[in-house]
Each structure stands twice: as C-alpha cells, then as structure tokens.
Tab-separated table of C-alpha atoms and ligand atoms in Angstrom:
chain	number	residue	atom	x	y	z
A	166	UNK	CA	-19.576	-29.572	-28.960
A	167	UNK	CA	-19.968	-27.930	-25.605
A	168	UNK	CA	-17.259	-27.024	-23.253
A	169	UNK	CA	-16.970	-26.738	-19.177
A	170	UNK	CA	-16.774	-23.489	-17.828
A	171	UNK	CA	-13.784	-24.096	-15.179
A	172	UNK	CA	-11.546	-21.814	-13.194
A	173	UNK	CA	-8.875	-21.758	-15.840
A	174	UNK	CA	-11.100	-21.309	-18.588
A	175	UNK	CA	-13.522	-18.585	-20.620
A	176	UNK	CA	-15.816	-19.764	-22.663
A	177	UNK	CA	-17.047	-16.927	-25.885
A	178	UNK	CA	-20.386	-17.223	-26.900
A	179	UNK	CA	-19.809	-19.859	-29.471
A	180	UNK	CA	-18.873	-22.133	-26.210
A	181	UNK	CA	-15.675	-22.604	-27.215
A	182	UNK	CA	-12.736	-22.201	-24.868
A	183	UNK	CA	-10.609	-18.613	-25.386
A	184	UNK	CA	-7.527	-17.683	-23.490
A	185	UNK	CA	-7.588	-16.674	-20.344
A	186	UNK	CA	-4.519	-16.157	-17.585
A	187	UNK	CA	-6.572	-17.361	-14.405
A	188	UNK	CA	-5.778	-15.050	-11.275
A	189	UNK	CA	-7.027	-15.000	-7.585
A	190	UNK	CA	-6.723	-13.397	-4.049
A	191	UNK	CA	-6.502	-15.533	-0.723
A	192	UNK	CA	-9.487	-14.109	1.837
A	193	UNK	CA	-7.118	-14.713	4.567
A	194	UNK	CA	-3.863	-13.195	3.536
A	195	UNK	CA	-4.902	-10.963	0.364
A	196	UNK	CA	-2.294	-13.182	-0.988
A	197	UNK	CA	-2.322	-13.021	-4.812
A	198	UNK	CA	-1.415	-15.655	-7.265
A	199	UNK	CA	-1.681	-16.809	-10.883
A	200	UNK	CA	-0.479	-15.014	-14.174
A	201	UNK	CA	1.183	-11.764	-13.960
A	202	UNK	CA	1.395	-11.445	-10.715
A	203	UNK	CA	4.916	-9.592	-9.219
A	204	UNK	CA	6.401	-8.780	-6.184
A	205	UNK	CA	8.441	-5.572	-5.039
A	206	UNK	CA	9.506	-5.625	-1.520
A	207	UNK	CA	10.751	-3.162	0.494
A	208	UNK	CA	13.938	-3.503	2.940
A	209	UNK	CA	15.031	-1.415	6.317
A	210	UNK	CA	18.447	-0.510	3.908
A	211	UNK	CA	15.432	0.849	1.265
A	212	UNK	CA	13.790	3.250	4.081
A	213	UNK	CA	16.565	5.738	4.648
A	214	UNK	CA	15.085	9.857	5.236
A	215	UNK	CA	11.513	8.123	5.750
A	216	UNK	CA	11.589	7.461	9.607
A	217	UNK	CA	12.605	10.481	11.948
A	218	UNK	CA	15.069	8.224	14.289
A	219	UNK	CA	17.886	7.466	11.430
A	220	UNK	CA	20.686	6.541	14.129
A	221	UNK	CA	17.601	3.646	15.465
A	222	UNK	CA	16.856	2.991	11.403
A	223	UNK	CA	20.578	2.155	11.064
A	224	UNK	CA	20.663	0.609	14.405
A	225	UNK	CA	18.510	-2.555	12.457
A	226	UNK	CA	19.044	-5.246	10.383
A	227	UNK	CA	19.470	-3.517	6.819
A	228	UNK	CA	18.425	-6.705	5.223
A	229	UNK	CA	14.793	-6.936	7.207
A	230	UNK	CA	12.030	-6.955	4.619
A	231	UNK	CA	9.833	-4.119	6.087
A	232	UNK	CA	6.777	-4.742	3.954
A	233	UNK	CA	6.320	-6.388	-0.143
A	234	UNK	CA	3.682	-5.660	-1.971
A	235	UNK	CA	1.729	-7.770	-4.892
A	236	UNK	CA	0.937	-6.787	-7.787
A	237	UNK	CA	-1.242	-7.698	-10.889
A	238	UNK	CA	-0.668	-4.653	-13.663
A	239	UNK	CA	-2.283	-5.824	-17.003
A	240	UNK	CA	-1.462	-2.477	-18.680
A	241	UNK	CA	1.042	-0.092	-19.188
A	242	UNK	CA	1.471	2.459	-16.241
A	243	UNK	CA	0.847	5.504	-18.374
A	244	UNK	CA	-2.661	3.819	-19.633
A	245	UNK	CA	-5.413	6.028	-19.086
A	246	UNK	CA	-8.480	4.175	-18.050
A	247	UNK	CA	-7.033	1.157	-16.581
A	248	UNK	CA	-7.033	-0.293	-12.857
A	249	UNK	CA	-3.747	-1.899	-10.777
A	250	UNK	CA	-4.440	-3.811	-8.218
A	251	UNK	CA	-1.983	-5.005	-5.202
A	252	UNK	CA	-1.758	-6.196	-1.646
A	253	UNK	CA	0.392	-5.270	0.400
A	254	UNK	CA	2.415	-7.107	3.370
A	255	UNK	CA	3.585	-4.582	6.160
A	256	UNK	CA	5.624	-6.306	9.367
A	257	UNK	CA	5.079	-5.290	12.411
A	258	UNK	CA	8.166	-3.311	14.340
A	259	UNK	CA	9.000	-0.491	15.645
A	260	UNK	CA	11.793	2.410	14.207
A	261	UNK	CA	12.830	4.388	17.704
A	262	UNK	CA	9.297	5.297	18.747
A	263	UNK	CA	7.450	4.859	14.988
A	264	UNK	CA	5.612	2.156	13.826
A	265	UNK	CA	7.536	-0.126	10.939
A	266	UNK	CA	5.752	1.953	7.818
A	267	UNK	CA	5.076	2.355	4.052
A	268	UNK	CA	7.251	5.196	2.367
A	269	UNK	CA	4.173	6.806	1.337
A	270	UNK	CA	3.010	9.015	-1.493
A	271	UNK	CA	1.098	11.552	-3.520
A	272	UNK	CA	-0.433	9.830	-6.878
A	273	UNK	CA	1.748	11.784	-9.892
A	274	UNK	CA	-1.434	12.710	-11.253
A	275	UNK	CA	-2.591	14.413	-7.919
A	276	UNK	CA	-6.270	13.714	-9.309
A	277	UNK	CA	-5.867	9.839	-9.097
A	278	UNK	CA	-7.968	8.650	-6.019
A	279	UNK	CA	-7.601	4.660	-4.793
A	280	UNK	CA	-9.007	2.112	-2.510
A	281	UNK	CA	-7.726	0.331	0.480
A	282	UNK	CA	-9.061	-2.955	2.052
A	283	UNK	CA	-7.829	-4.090	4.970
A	284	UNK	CA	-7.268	-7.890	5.012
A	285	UNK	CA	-5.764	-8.785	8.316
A	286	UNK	CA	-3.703	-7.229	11.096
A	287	UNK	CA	-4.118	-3.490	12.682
A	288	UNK	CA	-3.201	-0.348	11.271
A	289	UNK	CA	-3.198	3.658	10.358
A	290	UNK	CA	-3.541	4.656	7.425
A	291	UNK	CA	-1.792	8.123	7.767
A	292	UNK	CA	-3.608	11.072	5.041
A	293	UNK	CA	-2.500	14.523	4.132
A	294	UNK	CA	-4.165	16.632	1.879
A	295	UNK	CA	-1.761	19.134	-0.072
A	296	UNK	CA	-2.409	21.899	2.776
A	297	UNK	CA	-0.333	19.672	4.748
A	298	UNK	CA	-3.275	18.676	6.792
A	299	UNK	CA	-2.835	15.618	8.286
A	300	UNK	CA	-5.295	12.365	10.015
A	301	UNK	CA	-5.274	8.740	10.134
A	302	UNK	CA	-8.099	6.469	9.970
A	303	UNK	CA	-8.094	3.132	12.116
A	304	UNK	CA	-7.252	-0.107	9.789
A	305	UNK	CA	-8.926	-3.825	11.204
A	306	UNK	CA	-9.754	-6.733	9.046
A	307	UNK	CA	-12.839	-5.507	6.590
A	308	UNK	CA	-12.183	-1.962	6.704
A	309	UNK	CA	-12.680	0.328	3.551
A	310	UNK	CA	-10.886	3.515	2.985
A	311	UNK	CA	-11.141	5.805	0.518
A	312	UNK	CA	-8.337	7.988	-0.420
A	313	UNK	CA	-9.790	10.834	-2.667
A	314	UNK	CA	-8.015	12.713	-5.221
A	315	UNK	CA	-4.417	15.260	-4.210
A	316	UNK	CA	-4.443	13.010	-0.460
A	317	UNK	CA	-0.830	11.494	0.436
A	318	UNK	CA	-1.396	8.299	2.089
A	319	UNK	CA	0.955	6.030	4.196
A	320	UNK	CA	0.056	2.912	6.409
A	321	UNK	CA	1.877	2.066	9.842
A	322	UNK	CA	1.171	-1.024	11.268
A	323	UNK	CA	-0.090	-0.509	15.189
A	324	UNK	CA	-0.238	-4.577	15.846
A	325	UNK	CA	1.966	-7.544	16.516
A	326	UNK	CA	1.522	-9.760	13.353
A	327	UNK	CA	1.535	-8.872	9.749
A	328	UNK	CA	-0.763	-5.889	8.200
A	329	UNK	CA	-2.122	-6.851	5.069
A	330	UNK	CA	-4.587	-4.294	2.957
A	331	UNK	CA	-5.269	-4.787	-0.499
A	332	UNK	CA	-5.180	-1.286	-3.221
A	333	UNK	CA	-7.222	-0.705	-6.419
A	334	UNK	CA	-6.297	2.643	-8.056
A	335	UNK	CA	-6.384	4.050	-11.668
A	336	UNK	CA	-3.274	2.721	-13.892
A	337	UNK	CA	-1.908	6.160	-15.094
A	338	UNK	CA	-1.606	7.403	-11.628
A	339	UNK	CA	2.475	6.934	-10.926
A	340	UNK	CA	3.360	7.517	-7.893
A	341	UNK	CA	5.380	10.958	-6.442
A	342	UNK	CA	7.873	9.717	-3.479
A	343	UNK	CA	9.752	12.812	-3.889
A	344	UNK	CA	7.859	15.634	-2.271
A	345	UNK	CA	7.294	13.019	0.488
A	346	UNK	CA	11.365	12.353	0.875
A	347	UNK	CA	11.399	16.304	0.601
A	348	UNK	CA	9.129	17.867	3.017
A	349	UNK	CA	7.613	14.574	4.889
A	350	UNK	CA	4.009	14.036	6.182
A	351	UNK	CA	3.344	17.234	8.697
A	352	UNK	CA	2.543	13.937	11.575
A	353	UNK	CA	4.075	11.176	12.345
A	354	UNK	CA	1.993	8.036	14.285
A	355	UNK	CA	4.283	7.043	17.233
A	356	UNK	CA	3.918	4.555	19.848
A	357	UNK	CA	3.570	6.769	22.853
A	358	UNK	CA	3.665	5.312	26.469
A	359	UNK	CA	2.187	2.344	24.710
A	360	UNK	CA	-1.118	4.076	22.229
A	361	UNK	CA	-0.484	4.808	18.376
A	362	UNK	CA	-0.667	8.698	18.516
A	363	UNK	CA	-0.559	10.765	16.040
A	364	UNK	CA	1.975	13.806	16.869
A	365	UNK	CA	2.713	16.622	14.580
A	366	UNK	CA	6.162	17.277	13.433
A	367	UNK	CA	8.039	20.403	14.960
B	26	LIG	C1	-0.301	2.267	-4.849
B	26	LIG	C2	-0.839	1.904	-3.498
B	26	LIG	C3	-0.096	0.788	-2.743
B	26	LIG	C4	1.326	1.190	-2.257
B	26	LIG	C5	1.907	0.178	-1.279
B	26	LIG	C6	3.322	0.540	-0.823
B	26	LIG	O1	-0.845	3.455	-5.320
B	26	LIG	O2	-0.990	3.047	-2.690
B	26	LIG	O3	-0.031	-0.368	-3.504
B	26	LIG	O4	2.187	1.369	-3.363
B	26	LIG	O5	1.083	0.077	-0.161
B	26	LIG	O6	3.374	1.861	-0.372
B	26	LIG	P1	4.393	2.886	-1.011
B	26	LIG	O7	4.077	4.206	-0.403
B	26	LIG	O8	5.782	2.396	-0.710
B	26	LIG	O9	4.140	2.874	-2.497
B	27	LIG	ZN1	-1.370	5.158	-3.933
C-alpha cells in the first residue's frame, strides 16, 4: 500500500502516513498560517515610556494597533536548543517626530543571537550593544540582518505602508524589556526635515 506525499501529510519510511500539523509563510506578507500559529499585537495604549514625545503618544488613538507579531513556538520558552520563529507587522506612523516602533529588547540570555528578514515595506532596525553603542542598518524587501549575541534591537518603520520582517532566534532566549523601559536605547531614529536620522539622546 503506498501513500501520496501531500502538503498535509509525512510519510515514515514504511510509507505510511504519520502526523503532521502542516504550517506555511506567505512570500508576500510573511504572513503565517496553519497549526500553532498565535498572534500578540501591540496597541498605542501598550507603548507608554517607549517613545520620547508622551503628550503626542497620548495625543493618538489608544486603541491603534501599532504592530502584531506571528508566532509559531513548538516548545517551551525555557527549552534549550529549540528555534521560535515569527513575523512581525509594524504600521507605518509617526509619534511627534519618531517613527511608529517596536518596544525593543535585550534577549534574557544576553548570549542569544537572532535573525531578521525583511519581507516588505522600509525600515531601521535600531542596535545597541551593552556599551550603549548605538547604529541602525537599512531594512528593504530581502534584506538579512544579523543580530549577534548581548545587541538590543528595535525596528522603526521609515515608509508609508506596512513593515513586515520575519525573526528566527533560539527558544530559551526570553526577552528583557526592562532595562530598555529603564535606561532606553542611547538614539532614537527621527524623521528630521523629512530623512530617518538617527540622533543620540541628550
Ligand atoms: C523576538 C524577535 C521579534 C520581536 C518582535 C516585536 O526575539 O526579536 O519577534 O519580538 O519584532 O518586538 P518587541 O521588541 O516588542 O519584542
Ligand atoms: Zn529578539
């Protein structure tokens, strides 16, 4: 008896059909969908002591989902040796002068490196080492950006239309949004006279 190797199926070497949760990414949008998939999003009400204009933050529409993110996580989030993988949907806008942004973070385990891959849309992905040196490296549709080990990362998106990047990064990582909250990235990517620029904090 032979079976058909289909999307939804896995065949074991006895070519028999075994379980298997079928999962996939669309090339446009990064979009995932299938079994164990979830969704976290973020609203403007969610992003209070992350942007530097508050009185403009509160000035918006609390309810304004500012980005969501994707997620497939087929282990536990303390398991050493496994990979998450997400996508994440950033809107364009603007806070006062600062581009609508991720919160941001160090990886718990500072060791804990990750992937980005941009899927559509324009962006900065904003990096600080733990000297409190910070860059940002340009985001367009194929981009790949390695964030190595004890590196905060953020993304702003510069464009008009939706910012979508897809992560891959070790599942025992977690994720340290305090010392960001607390002390901030030392630069902040701005919209000045027009240009994303990156401008250091006083
Ligand atoms: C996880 C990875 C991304 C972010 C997502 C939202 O390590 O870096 O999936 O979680 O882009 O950003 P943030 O800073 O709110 O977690
Ligand atoms: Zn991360």
């Amino acid at each position: 008896m032979s079976a058909t190797l289909t999307s939804h199926a896995v065949l074991n070497a006895e070519n028999s059909v075994i379980n298997y949760q079928a999962k996939s990414m669309e090339f446009t949008t990064g979009a995932l969908s299938g079994a164990g998939v979830n969704e976290v999003t973020q609203t403007i009400s969610q992003m209070s002591g992350i942007f530097r204009d508050e009185v403009a933050l509160r000035a918006l529409n609390q309810s304004t989902v500012i980005y969501r993110v994707q997620l497939l996580v087929p282990v536990p989030g303390d398991t050493e040796g496994g990979l998450f993988l997400g996508t994440t949907f950033l809107e364009p806008g603007l806070v006062g002068d600062e581009y609508f942004m991720t919160k941001g973070h160090f990886h718990s385990i500072r060791n804990r490196s990750e992937y980005y891959i941009t899927i559509s849309g324009a962006g900065g992905l904003v990096l600080m080492d733990e000297n409190r040196t910070t860059w940002v490296e340009p985001m367009s549709p194929g981009s790949i950006h390695y964030i190595p080990a004890c590196v905060a990362h953020r993304v702003a998106n510069i464009g008009n239309s939706v910012l979508s990047f897809i992560a891959c990064w070790p599942s025992d990582s977690g994720h340290d949004y305090a010392s960001i909250l607390g002390c901030g990235f030392s630069a902040r990517l701005r919209s000045i006279h027009g240009s994303p620029t990156l401008v250091s904090e006083q």
